[in-house]
Amino acid sequence: MTQSRPRISKAVIPAAGLGTRFLPATKATPKEMLPVVDKPAIQYVVEEAVHAGLSDVLMITGRNKRPLEDHFDRNYELEEALRRKGDASRLAKVQESSDLATMHYVRQGDPRGLGHAVLCAAPHVGDEPFAVLLGDDLIDERDPLLSRMVDIQRLHGGSVIALMEVDPAQIGLYGCAAVKPTETEDVVAVTGLVEKPDPDEAPSNYAVIGRYVLDPAIFDVLRETEPGRGGEIQLTDALQALAAEPGLGGPVHGVVFQGRRYDTGDRGDYLRAIVRLACEREDLGPDFRAWLRSYVTEEM
Ligand code: UTP
C-alpha cells in the first residue's frame, strides 16, 4: 500500500507574513532573515526540508522579498573577493545556502493568511502530497520531526500535522487539535481542529506547530474557505474540513513532537533560540557559556 503512494518531494515555506511582533526590526527585513547566531532563521528551515529528502522548495514571499531570494542565490562579487583572499572557509559558508536546494518563489500579493499563502503553492505542487514548513518555526535538527511525518503520511495517506503539548493556559495562542490515540505512541488521529480557542473551550492541550504534510485536496478546500479568525484565511479551518470529512482527502493524523522547537517570530523564543544554539556550538560555545555563567551569577 505505502509503495503505491507518491514519494513526497516538494516543500512549501510560507514567509509572507507581516512579522508585526518583531517591529521595528521587520519594517524593511523579513523576520525569517533575522540571524539565529550567524545564519538567518530561514536557512535552518530549508536545511531541515533538505534533510527530510525534500530538495524542491517553494517559498511564498511577499513585500520585502528580495533578501530571501538573494540569500539562496549566488553572490559572485562576494565569492570572488573571498577567493582572492584565499578565505576558503568563508567562501564555503557563502556558497552553502545557494547550493542547498532547488528554490522557487511565488509572491502572495496580499498577506491574507496562512491558508491563502498555502493556496498560492497550488500551481507548483500539482496533485501530490507536499510538506509545509513555517519559515519562522525552528525545529532543532537533532530532533527530527519532518521525516517522521513523511513516514506517517506514507503509511496512512491523507494529511499529517505536528502537535506539541502545551500548558492548557497557553493553548489560545495556537491552533488546537481534538485527538484520539492510535496504536503508535507518538501518533494520534485528529478528529477536529480549532484556531486559537478560548482555553476554557479548547478540546485538548495539543497545539499545532509549524510543520505539515498535506494531501493536495487541501487546495480545493482552501478555495472554499472563508476568512476566519483575524479576518485571515486559516489553514487550520481547511484542515478541520479535511478532518471532519475523511472522504475529501483522507484522514488527518498528528505526530506528537517532544523535541526542541523555537518560534523565531516571538521575541522571547528568538532570544532563547540564540542563547541555546550559541551555547551548543563548538566554535562559540566554550567562551559564550563561560561569559553567560558569570553574567548570570554576578549580574542577575
Ligand atoms: P504568523 O501567524 O506568525 O504571522 O504567520 P506573521 O504575520 O508572520 O507575524 P506577526 O504575528 O504579525 O508577528 C505564520 C506563518 O505564516 C506565514 C508567515 O510568514 C509565517 O511563516 N504567513 C502568514 C504568510 O506567508 N502569509 C500570510 O498571509 C500570513
Coordinates of C-alpha atoms and ligand atoms in Angstrom, one line a residue:
M1 CA 0.0 0.0 0.0
T2 CA 2.7 2.5 1.0
Q3 CA 4.7 1.6 -2.1
S4 CA 1.9 2.9 -4.4
R5 CA 1.8 6.3 -2.7
P6 CA 3.8 9.0 -4.4
R7 CA 7.0 10.0 -2.7
I8 CA 6.8 13.5 -1.3
S9 CA 9.4 15.7 -2.9
K10 CA 8.2 19.3 -2.5
A11 CA 8.4 21.6 0.4
V12 CA 6.4 24.9 0.7
I13 CA 7.7 27.6 3.0
P14 CA 5.3 30.4 3.7
A15 CA 7.3 33.5 4.5
A16 CA 5.0 36.3 3.5
G17 CA 3.6 37.3 6.9
L18 CA 4.0 40.9 8.2
G19 CA 6.0 40.0 11.3
T20 CA 4.4 42.7 13.4
R21 CA 5.5 41.1 16.7
F22 CA 9.1 42.0 15.7
L23 CA 8.7 45.6 14.6
P24 CA 10.7 47.7 14.0
A25 CA 13.3 45.0 13.0
T26 CA 10.9 43.7 10.4
K27 CA 9.9 47.0 8.9
A28 CA 12.2 46.5 5.9
T29 CA 13.6 43.0 6.5
P30 CA 11.6 39.7 6.5
K31 CA 11.5 38.2 10.0
E32 CA 12.8 35.0 8.5
M33 CA 16.0 36.7 7.7
L34 CA 16.8 37.6 11.3
P35 CA 20.0 35.8 12.3
V36 CA 19.9 32.9 14.7
V37 CA 23.6 33.0 15.8
D38 CA 25.1 33.5 12.3
K39 CA 22.6 32.1 9.9
P40 CA 19.2 33.5 9.0
A41 CA 16.3 31.6 10.6
I42 CA 15.0 30.6 7.1
Q43 CA 18.3 28.7 6.3
Y44 CA 17.7 26.3 9.2
V45 CA 14.2 25.7 7.8
V46 CA 15.4 25.0 4.2
E47 CA 18.1 22.7 5.6
E48 CA 15.5 20.8 7.6
A49 CA 13.4 20.2 4.4
V50 CA 16.5 19.0 2.6
H51 CA 17.5 16.6 5.4
A52 CA 14.0 15.1 5.1
G53 CA 14.6 14.5 1.4
L54 CA 12.7 17.5 0.1
S55 CA 15.0 19.4 -2.1
D56 CA 12.4 21.2 -4.3
V57 CA 11.5 24.2 -2.2
L58 CA 8.8 26.8 -3.0
M59 CA 9.0 29.9 -0.9
I60 CA 5.9 32.0 -0.6
T61 CA 7.2 35.6 -0.3
G62 CA 5.6 39.0 -0.1
R63 CA 6.8 42.5 0.4
N64 CA 10.5 42.8 1.3
K65 CA 11.1 39.5 -0.6
R66 CA 14.4 40.4 -2.0
P67 CA 16.7 39.4 0.9
L68 CA 15.1 36.0 1.0
E69 CA 15.8 35.4 -2.7
D70 CA 19.2 36.9 -2.6
H71 CA 20.2 34.7 0.4
F72 CA 19.6 31.5 -1.6
D73 CA 21.2 32.9 -4.8
R74 CA 24.9 33.2 -5.8
N75 CA 26.8 36.3 -4.8
Y76 CA 29.6 36.3 -7.3
E77 CA 31.2 39.6 -6.1
L78 CA 31.5 38.3 -2.6
E79 CA 32.6 34.9 -3.7
E80 CA 35.3 36.4 -5.9
A81 CA 36.5 38.7 -3.1
L82 CA 36.8 35.7 -0.7
R83 CA 38.5 33.6 -3.4
R84 CA 41.1 36.4 -4.0
K85 CA 41.8 36.5 -0.2
G86 CA 42.1 32.7 -0.1
D87 CA 39.4 32.5 2.6
A88 CA 38.1 29.1 1.7
S89 CA 36.1 28.6 4.9
R90 CA 34.0 31.8 4.5
L91 CA 33.6 31.1 0.8
A92 CA 32.1 27.7 1.7
K93 CA 29.7 29.5 4.1
V94 CA 28.6 31.9 1.3
Q95 CA 28.1 29.0 -1.2
E96 CA 26.3 26.7 1.2
S97 CA 22.9 28.4 1.0
S98 CA 22.9 28.7 -2.8
D99 CA 23.8 25.0 -3.2
L100 CA 21.3 23.7 -0.7
A101 CA 18.1 23.2 -2.7
T102 CA 16.2 23.9 -5.9
M103 CA 14.5 27.1 -4.9
H104 CA 11.3 28.5 -6.4
Y105 CA 9.4 31.6 -5.4
V106 CA 5.9 32.8 -5.7
R107 CA 4.5 36.0 -4.4
Q108 CA 1.4 36.3 -2.2
G109 CA 0.2 39.7 -3.3
D110 CA -1.8 40.4 -0.1
P111 CA -1.0 38.6 3.2
R112 CA -4.5 37.2 3.6
G113 CA -3.5 34.5 6.0
L114 CA -1.5 31.2 6.1
G115 CA -4.3 29.3 4.3
H116 CA -4.1 31.8 1.4
A117 CA -0.3 31.6 1.4
V118 CA -0.5 27.8 1.0
L119 CA -3.1 28.1 -1.8
C120 CA -0.5 30.2 -3.7
A121 CA 1.5 27.0 -4.0
A122 CA -1.2 25.0 -5.8
P123 CA 0.2 25.5 -9.4
H124 CA 3.7 24.5 -8.4
V125 CA 2.6 21.5 -6.2
G126 CA 0.1 19.9 -8.6
D127 CA -1.7 16.7 -7.5
E128 CA 0.9 15.3 -5.0
P129 CA 1.1 15.4 -1.2
F130 CA 3.6 18.1 -0.1
A131 CA 5.2 19.4 3.1
V132 CA 4.7 22.9 4.6
L133 CA 7.3 24.3 6.9
L134 CA 6.6 27.7 8.5
G135 CA 9.5 30.0 7.9
D136 CA 9.7 31.3 11.5
D137 CA 9.4 28.0 13.3
L138 CA 12.7 26.3 14.1
I139 CA 12.9 22.6 14.9
D140 CA 16.3 21.5 16.4
E141 CA 18.0 19.3 13.8
R142 CA 18.8 16.8 16.5
D143 CA 15.1 16.1 17.0
P144 CA 13.9 15.1 13.5
L145 CA 10.2 15.7 13.0
L146 CA 9.5 16.2 9.3
S147 CA 11.0 12.9 8.2
R148 CA 8.8 11.1 10.8
M149 CA 5.7 13.0 9.5
V150 CA 6.6 12.0 5.9
D151 CA 6.8 8.3 7.0
I152 CA 3.5 8.5 8.8
Q153 CA 1.9 10.1 5.7
R154 CA 3.2 7.2 3.6
L155 CA 1.7 4.7 6.0
H156 CA -1.7 6.2 6.4
G157 CA -2.2 8.6 3.4
G158 CA -4.1 11.8 3.9
S159 CA -2.5 14.6 5.9
V160 CA -0.2 14.8 8.9
I161 CA 0.2 17.7 11.2
A162 CA 2.7 18.3 14.0
L163 CA 1.4 18.7 17.6
M164 CA 3.0 19.7 20.8
E165 CA 1.5 19.5 24.3
V166 CA 1.4 23.0 25.9
D167 CA 0.3 24.4 29.2
P168 CA -3.5 24.5 28.9
A169 CA -3.5 28.2 29.7
Q170 CA -1.4 28.8 26.6
I171 CA -3.5 26.9 24.1
G172 CA -5.3 30.1 23.0
L173 CA -2.1 31.1 21.2
Y174 CA -2.2 28.2 18.8
G175 CA -4.4 26.1 16.6
C176 CA -5.7 23.2 18.8
A177 CA -6.5 19.6 17.8
A178 CA -9.1 17.2 19.2
V179 CA -7.4 13.8 19.0
K180 CA -7.8 10.1 19.6
P181 CA -4.9 7.8 20.4
T182 CA -3.6 5.2 17.8
E183 CA -1.6 2.1 18.3
T184 CA 1.6 4.1 17.8
E185 CA 2.7 6.1 20.8
D186 CA 3.7 9.3 19.1
V187 CA 0.8 9.3 16.5
V188 CA -2.8 10.5 17.1
A189 CA -5.9 10.6 14.9
V190 CA -7.1 14.2 14.5
T191 CA -10.9 14.5 14.8
G192 CA -11.2 18.2 14.8
L193 CA -9.2 21.5 14.8
V194 CA -9.9 25.0 16.1
E195 CA -7.7 28.1 15.7
K196 CA -6.7 29.9 18.9
P197 CA -9.6 28.6 21.0
D198 CA -10.7 30.1 24.3
P199 CA -8.7 27.9 26.8
D200 CA -12.0 27.0 28.6
E201 CA -13.4 25.6 25.4
A202 CA -10.3 24.0 23.9
P203 CA -10.7 20.3 23.1
S204 CA -7.2 19.5 24.3
N205 CA -3.8 21.0 25.1
Y206 CA -2.3 19.7 21.7
A207 CA -1.0 22.8 19.9
V208 CA -0.5 22.7 16.1
I209 CA 3.1 23.7 15.3
G210 CA 4.6 24.8 12.0
R211 CA 5.1 21.5 10.1
Y212 CA 2.5 19.9 7.9
V213 CA 2.4 17.1 5.3
L214 CA -0.8 17.8 3.2
D215 CA -2.9 16.0 0.8
P216 CA -3.4 18.1 -2.4
A217 CA -7.2 18.0 -1.6
I218 CA -6.4 20.9 0.8
F219 CA -6.3 23.3 -2.2
D220 CA -9.9 22.7 -3.2
V221 CA -10.9 23.1 0.4
L222 CA -8.9 26.3 0.8
R223 CA -10.6 27.8 -2.3
E224 CA -13.9 27.5 -0.5
T225 CA -12.6 28.6 3.0
E226 CA -13.9 31.9 4.1
P227 CA -11.8 34.2 6.2
G228 CA -11.9 33.1 9.8
R229 CA -10.2 34.3 12.9
G230 CA -8.5 37.7 12.5
G231 CA -10.1 38.1 9.1
E232 CA -7.5 35.7 7.6
I233 CA -7.9 32.5 5.6
Q234 CA -6.8 30.0 8.1
L235 CA -5.0 26.7 7.3
T236 CA -6.5 25.3 10.5
D237 CA -10.1 25.8 9.2
A238 CA -9.3 24.0 5.9
L239 CA -7.6 21.1 8.0
Q240 CA -10.8 21.0 10.1
A241 CA -12.8 20.4 7.0
L242 CA -10.5 17.5 6.0
A243 CA -10.6 16.0 9.5
A244 CA -14.4 16.2 9.6
E245 CA -14.8 14.6 6.2
P246 CA -12.1 12.0 5.5
G247 CA -13.7 11.3 2.1
L248 CA -12.3 14.6 0.9
G249 CA -8.6 13.9 1.2
G250 CA -8.0 11.0 3.6
P251 CA -7.5 11.0 7.3
V252 CA -5.6 13.6 9.3
H253 CA -3.0 12.3 11.8
G254 CA -0.9 14.2 14.2
V255 CA 2.7 13.4 15.2
V256 CA 3.3 14.4 18.8
F257 CA 6.6 16.2 19.0
Q258 CA 8.6 16.3 22.2
G259 CA 11.8 17.9 20.9
R260 CA 13.2 21.4 20.9
R261 CA 11.3 24.0 18.9
Y262 CA 11.6 27.8 18.7
D263 CA 9.1 30.3 17.3
T264 CA 11.6 32.9 16.0
G265 CA 8.7 35.3 15.3
D266 CA 8.3 35.7 19.0
R267 CA 11.0 37.8 20.7
G268 CA 11.4 35.7 23.8
D269 CA 11.7 32.5 21.9
Y270 CA 14.0 34.1 19.4
L271 CA 16.4 35.1 22.2
R272 CA 16.2 31.6 23.8
A273 CA 17.0 30.0 20.4
I274 CA 20.1 32.1 20.0
V275 CA 21.4 31.6 23.5
R276 CA 20.8 27.8 23.4
L277 CA 22.2 27.3 19.9
A278 CA 25.2 29.5 20.7
C279 CA 26.0 27.6 23.9
E280 CA 25.9 24.4 22.0
R281 CA 28.2 25.5 19.1
E282 CA 31.7 24.0 19.1
D283 CA 33.3 27.2 17.9
L284 CA 31.5 29.8 20.0
G285 CA 30.1 27.7 22.9
P286 CA 33.0 27.4 25.3
D287 CA 33.6 31.2 25.5
F288 CA 29.9 32.1 25.4
R289 CA 29.0 29.6 28.1
A290 CA 31.7 30.9 30.4
W291 CA 30.5 34.5 29.9
L292 CA 26.9 33.6 30.4
R293 CA 27.7 31.8 33.6
S294 CA 29.5 34.8 35.0
Y295 CA 26.8 37.2 33.8
V296 CA 24.0 35.2 35.4
T297 CA 25.8 34.7 38.7
E298 CA 27.3 38.2 39.1
E299 CA 24.8 40.4 37.4
M300 CA 21.4 38.8 37.9
Ligands
UTP1 P1 2.2 34.4 11.8 O1 1.0 34.0 12.5 O2 3.5 34.3 12.6 O3 2.0 35.9 11.3 O4 2.4 33.5 10.5 P2 3.0 36.9 10.8 O5 2.3 38.0 10.1 O6 4.2 36.3 10.0 O7 3.7 37.5 12.1 P3 3.1 38.5 13.3 O8 2.1 37.7 14.0 O9 2.5 39.7 12.6 O10 4.3 38.9 14.1 C1 2.7 32.2 10.5 C2 3.5 31.9 9.2 O11 2.6 32.1 8.1 C3 3.2 33.0 7.1 C4 4.2 33.8 8.0 O12 5.3 34.2 7.2 C5 4.7 32.7 9.0 O13 5.7 31.9 8.4 N1 2.2 33.8 6.6 C6 1.2 34.3 7.4 C7 2.1 34.0 5.2 O14 3.0 33.5 4.5 N2 1.1 34.8 4.7 C8 0.1 35.3 5.4 O15 -0.8 36.0 4.9 C9 0.2 35.1 6.8

